[in-house]
Steps between C-alpha positions, in 0.01 A plus 500: 500500500393618156829398342486161669139438400562593138847345463369198308287718272797729431715197416247371247459853360874531443502161333216612273685821419800300382320207338179646357602841376464635144605254233468199731234235546155615608407496866136406465290262300162671518585870483352545849822510700474135604843340495513232231573141616825481302626829642402402855691173469800680355503753785456224758807320369716811489389635837485165682129539579188305417279619215225578753740719699605683185137567406422627851800736503421611143148599606637679805752687285224616266280619786795683660590674173835324461392355164285656231349269239402628157350230280747212503792719612617574852706798602622619840301764683663820627500359854733218397739751342507699824488197731855504631536876543155624598324375813185692404475290182501185713235638734283615210529155346388338821210745540390416144496133600316587822236691302456194276461249784166377361674408174796334669283218639189370318174531697332177617254332266126517551469873574330759285722763344293775665566356847872477432503860375324615817762335719782654298334842533454454876851377583663848522282569804598165651868578438461846653352340812793258516744789466334702776484195727881462476485136600320169451126524430262199526357393166147504647540871568623557143203302369260729691673805354491352149129425536431859606695641207337273243158594640594868463605442140170334420304775677684762295386314187146478641503122479251276673655357820677167462299198624133395508233766529194468721143616436206561726252211490233706327749604229610148412368364178537167335758543224404448146658200333743727312599678818589191703825431321600867517468498880703186559846661470403768752382240751825307457730794575734462796507747790754773432770395754499141375530617140785740581708272723670303219561820302660666802717193541604529135575872534713453811692211342560704183622800699721264697642360176614846386656574839249752634392301806537178695194281536450197720350366824184701450664843480673734259782752550646748253869460429715813540498533121123461483450749783721752321310457171160548665629802691627656176162447334318652796737796480427538128127507571557774758716698258237468228228609740695816583538623144601865567335655195225244449613376159516132590196404288620690194662342197869578463448807284248653740719420800804662338302812413387517862865482612620771262450779754631309802842544653740209427460330840121526489498369142713199598259424785216510249687268262556252785133504593392453138747215448399327823142472376570303181718216366846624418495360144182679395617818676823504297304443178266790586785737581684423175172544310464847653863576412429424134235773480543847357535678836872532573434585866330163553796331333739637759263431790440143383871425526509664843228256606699215345792601723273424795423159346871418483646167385175332379472765229846431353398253223217724378719811510772323301237393249415863410859600413412465131221759530651845422253688721580288805866411442663796684274452801563125501878546478497737797276264698729203432813697587354606836375145559856375446630739766610802298455827688190680362711813440738300281238282328473738201848390395348175364312699234644586162496865394197434279312319778575777748378761251183301432439481877556876529233566238259253663548661840456844343171380352384402849597842635329677208178305556485514879749757626549875490709710259789560745536124547545455126767771491682332791475168317704656218792525744495123558588418137831324433586725207721798590317749274142551388590463127664164576194392698265601218708308244488181707133542595409523132702183430342270763154518343288514814131533401450794737802699382302777329265554796790506744696755299196722451426492873864572584509797259185642660638458851858626459559865592793548258351622165800391293505152646123470470525594133763229438286240672193603295706472182609148602139404569397624156780304334396180678138563409578552130766230482781746431858480628 
C-alpha cells in the first residue's frame, strides 16, 4: 500500500534526480521549495502528467523525504536511494507523509490558526480511537471525541471556556462604550461542536488523501496501513513510558552517561525508549553532538545508539566521515549497516584508523574502567609487539595519547614494559621521536 500510494511521488523524485541535479537548471523560483512554473511544465511534458499533478506529487515527495530541496537545488533523499531494496525506507517515507497530513491538504478558510492547531493536536487521540475500534466509526462520535479533547487542551492551558458566558442578574453591568466593541467577538462565537465540524471534516479528508483512512457516508475507517501506523505510534509511546533506567527526559549526553553502567541489552532498551520520545532527526543530531565531545566512552555509546536508529541515520553518519575523531566509528557503523558481520567490520579500517580507534577506546577505559581492563585492552591491539604498537600510537596523533600511555604504564604489572610505555609517553609529550 505504501509503495502504491507513493509511486507517483517516487516517479517525480526520480525525474528530479535526473533533471535537476548539480549543474542543471534550478528546481525552484522562490527558494522555498515551490516548483517553478517552467520546471513543472517541463516535468509534465516528460512524464505525461498535468502541471498540477506534477506539483502535487512534488509536494508529496518532499513530505515523504524522497526529495530534499536546498535553495534552488533539489537532491534525492536517502529513502529514494533505498527505495527499491529497502521496504523499511518505503514505510518510513509513508509515515513521514502521514505525520505531515495537515500540510498535505490546506485547511479551510475562515478558521483561526489557534483552532486549526488545536484540531491537529487532538487528532492523535481520534486516530487512536479509530484504531481501537477496528472498524467504521460514525463521524458524530468522532466529533464528540474531538470536542472533549479540545476542551481538555484548553483546560490544561487554563483558558476561559469557549462560547458566551453568563452572569447573575445582580452582577450584570452596563458596559462602558469602550467595552462594547470588545465584547462583540465573544458574543458572536459559535458553539464548540459547530466550530469543530468543518475542521474535523478537513482533517478526515486530509488523512484520507494520504491513505490513512477512508471517509464517506458519515463514517471513517482506518486503512490497514493507517491502522499499522497508529499501532506503531502507540507502541512507541508505551516503550517510551517504560524507560528502564529513567533517562528518557535527559539530553543525549546525560542519557548515554546513564547507560554506561548498563548491560548491552538493557542499554539498547534504554536507547529505544529515548529515541521513541523524540523526532528521529533531532535525536541523530543530539547523538552525533555527544560523540563529538571529549569523552571517548560517550563517543562509542553514541554510535551504539545510532545502531538502534538504523537506516535513517545513514546520511548523517556518512557526513561525519571527514571528521577524524568520528571517522573510525562511522566506518564501522556503515559497514555493519551494509551487512558486514560485526566481527569482520574492523577490516574496513586502515591501520592508522584502527590504531586511532584503539587509543580512543583506551582513553574510555582509562577514564571509566579499572586497571586490569586497560591491561587487557593492550592485548586487542593489531600490532604484534608492544614496541610496534608504541611506534604507531605515537604516529597517529590522538590528543589523548599521553594520558593513555601514562595510565597503561601505571596499570601494567611488567616493570620493563611499563618503563617502555612511560618512555614513549614522555617522548610524545616532549615532541621527541
